[in-house]
PDB file of C-alpha atoms in Angstrom:
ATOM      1  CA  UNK A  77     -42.759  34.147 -64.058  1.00 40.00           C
ATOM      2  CA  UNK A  78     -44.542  36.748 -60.994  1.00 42.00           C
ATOM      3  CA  UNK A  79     -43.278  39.335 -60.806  1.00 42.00           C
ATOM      4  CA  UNK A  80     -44.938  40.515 -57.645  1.00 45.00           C
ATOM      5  CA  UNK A  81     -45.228  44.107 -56.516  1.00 46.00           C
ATOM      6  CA  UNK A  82     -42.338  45.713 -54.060  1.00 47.00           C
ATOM      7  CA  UNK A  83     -44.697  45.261 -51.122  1.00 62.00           C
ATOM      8  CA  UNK A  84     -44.135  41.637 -51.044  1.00 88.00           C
ATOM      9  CA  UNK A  85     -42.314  40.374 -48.139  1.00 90.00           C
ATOM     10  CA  UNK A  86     -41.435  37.019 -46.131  1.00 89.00           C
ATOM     11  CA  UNK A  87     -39.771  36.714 -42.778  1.00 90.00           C
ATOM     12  CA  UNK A  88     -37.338  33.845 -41.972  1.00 90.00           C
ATOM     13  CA  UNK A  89     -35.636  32.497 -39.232  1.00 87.00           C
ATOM     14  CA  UNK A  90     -32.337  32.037 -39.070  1.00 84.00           C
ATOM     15  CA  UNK A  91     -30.177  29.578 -37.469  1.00 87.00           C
ATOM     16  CA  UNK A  92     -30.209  32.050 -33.967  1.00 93.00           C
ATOM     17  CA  UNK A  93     -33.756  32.419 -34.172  1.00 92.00           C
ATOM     18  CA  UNK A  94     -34.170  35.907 -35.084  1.00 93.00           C
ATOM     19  CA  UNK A  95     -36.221  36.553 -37.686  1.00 93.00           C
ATOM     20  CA  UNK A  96     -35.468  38.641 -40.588  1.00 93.00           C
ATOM     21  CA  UNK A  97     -37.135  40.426 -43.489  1.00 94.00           C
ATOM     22  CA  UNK A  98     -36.939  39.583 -46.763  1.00 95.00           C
ATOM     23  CA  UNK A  99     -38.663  41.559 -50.277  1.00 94.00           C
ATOM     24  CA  UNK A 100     -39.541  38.781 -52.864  1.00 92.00           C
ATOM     25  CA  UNK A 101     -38.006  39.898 -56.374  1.00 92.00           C
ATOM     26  CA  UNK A 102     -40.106  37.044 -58.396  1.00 92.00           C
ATOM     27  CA  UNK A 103     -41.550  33.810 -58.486  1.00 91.00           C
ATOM     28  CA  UNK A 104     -41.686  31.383 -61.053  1.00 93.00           C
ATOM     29  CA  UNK A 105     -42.553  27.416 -61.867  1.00 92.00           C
ATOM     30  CA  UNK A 106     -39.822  25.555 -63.971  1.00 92.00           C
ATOM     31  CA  UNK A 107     -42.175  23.541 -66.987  1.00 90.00           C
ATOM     32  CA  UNK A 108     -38.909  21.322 -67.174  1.00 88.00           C
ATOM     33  CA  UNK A 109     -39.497  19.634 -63.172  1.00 89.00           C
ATOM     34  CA  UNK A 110     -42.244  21.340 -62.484  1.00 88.00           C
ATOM     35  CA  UNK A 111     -41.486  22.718 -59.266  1.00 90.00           C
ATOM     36  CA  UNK A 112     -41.465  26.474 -58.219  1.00 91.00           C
ATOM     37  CA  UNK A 113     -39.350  28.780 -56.962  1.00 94.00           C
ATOM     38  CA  UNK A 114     -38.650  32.084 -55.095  1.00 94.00           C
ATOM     39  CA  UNK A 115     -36.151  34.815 -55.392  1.00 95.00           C
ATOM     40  CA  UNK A 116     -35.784  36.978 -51.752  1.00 95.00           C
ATOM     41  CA  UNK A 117     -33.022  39.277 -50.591  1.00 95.00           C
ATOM     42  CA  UNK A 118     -32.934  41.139 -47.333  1.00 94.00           C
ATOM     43  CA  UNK A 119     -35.461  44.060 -46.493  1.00 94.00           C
ATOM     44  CA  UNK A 120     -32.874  46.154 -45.137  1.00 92.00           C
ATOM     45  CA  UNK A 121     -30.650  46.218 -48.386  1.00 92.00           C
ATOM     46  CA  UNK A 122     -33.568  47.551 -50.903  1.00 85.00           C
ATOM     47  CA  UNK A 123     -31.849  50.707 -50.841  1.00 88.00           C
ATOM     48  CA  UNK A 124     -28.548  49.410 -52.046  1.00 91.00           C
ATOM     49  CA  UNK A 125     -27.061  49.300 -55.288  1.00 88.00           C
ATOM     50  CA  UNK A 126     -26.353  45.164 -55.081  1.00 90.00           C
ATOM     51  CA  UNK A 127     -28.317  42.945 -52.866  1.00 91.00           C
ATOM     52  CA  UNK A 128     -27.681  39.241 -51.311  1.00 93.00           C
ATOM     53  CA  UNK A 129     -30.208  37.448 -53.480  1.00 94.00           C
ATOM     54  CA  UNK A 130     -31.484  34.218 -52.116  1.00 95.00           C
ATOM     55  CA  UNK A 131     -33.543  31.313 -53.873  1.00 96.00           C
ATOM     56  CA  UNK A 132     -35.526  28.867 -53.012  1.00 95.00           C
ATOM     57  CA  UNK A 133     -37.539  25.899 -54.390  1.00 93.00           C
ATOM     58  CA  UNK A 134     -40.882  25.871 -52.625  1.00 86.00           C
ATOM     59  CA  UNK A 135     -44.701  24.953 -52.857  1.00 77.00           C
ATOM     60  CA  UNK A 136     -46.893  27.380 -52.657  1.00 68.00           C
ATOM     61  CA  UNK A 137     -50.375  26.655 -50.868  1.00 65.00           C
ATOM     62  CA  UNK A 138     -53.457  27.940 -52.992  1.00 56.00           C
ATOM     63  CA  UNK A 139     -51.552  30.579 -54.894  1.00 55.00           C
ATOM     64  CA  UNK A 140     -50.047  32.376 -52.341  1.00 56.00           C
ATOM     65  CA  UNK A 141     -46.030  32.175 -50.479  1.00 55.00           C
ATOM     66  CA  UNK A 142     -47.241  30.463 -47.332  1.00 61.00           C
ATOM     67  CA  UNK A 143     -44.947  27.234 -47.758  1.00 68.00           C
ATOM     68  CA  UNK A 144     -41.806  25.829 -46.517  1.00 81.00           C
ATOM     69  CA  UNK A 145     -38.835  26.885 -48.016  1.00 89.00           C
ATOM     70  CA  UNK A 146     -36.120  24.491 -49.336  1.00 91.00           C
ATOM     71  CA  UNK A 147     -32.781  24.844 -50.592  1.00 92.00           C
ATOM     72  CA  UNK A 148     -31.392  24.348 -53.891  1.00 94.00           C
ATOM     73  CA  UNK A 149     -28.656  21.343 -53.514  1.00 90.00           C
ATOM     74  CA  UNK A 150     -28.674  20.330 -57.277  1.00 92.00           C
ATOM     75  CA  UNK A 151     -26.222  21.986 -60.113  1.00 94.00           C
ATOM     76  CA  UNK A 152     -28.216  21.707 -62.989  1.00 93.00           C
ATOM     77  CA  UNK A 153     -31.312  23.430 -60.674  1.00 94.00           C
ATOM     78  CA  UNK A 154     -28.848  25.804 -59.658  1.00 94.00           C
ATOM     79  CA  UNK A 155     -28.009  27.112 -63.300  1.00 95.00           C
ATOM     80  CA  UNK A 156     -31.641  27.001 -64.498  1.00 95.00           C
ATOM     81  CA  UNK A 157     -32.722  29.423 -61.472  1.00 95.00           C
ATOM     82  CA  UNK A 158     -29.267  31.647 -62.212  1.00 95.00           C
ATOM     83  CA  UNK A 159     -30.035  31.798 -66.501  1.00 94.00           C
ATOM     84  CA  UNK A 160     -34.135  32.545 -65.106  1.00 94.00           C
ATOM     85  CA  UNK A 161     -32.686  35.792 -62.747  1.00 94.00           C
ATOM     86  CA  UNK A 162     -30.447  36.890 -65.573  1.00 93.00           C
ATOM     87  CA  UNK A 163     -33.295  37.338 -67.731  1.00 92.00           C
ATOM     88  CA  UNK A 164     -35.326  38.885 -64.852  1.00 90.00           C
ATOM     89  CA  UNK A 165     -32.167  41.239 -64.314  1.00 87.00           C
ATOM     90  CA  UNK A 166     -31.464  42.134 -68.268  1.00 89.00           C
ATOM     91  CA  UNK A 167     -35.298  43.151 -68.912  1.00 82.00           C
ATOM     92  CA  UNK A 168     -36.138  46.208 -68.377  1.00 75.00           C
ATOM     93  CA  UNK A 169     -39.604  45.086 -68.837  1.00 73.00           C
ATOM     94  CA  UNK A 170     -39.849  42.489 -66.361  1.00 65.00           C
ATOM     95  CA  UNK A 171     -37.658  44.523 -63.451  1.00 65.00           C
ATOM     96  CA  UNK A 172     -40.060  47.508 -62.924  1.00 57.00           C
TER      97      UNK A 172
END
């Protein structure tokens, strides 16, 4: 798991074509399929208690987030990313 530093950010575009701001919470590759995967929620809600967080299966070009973006359709992918963020969210040590 990355956990990157607040600073790290991605804009999107949504279905209007405006683009919005997004801080990345983690990264991390699944060893079980082998693909990776980012955790995002809006820019403008890092000052709020809860936040809208988003993920995303993706593949990263040469160690860095340039990379499309795709969603997660499957259940069992689903679940693996949720169980991953609720470790993320109950360790202290990995959420500073």
């Amino acid at each position: 798991m990355s956990s990157l530093n607040e600073k790290d950010q991605i804009t999107l575009v949504n279905e209007d074509g405006e683009e919005e701001l997004f801080n990345v919470l983690f990264t991390f590759t699944s060893d079980k399929n082998g693909k990776s995967y980012i955790l995002i929620y809006p820019a403008s809600d890092e000052d709020k208690e809860e936040v809208d967080i988003q993920a995303y299966a993706f593949n990263p070009d040469d160690n860095n987030l340039e990379g499309e973006l795709v969603p997660i359709e499957n259940n069992d992918e689903w679940k693996m990313v949720e169980e991953v963020l609720n470790t993320f969210l109950d360790d202290p040590s990995l959420n500073n």
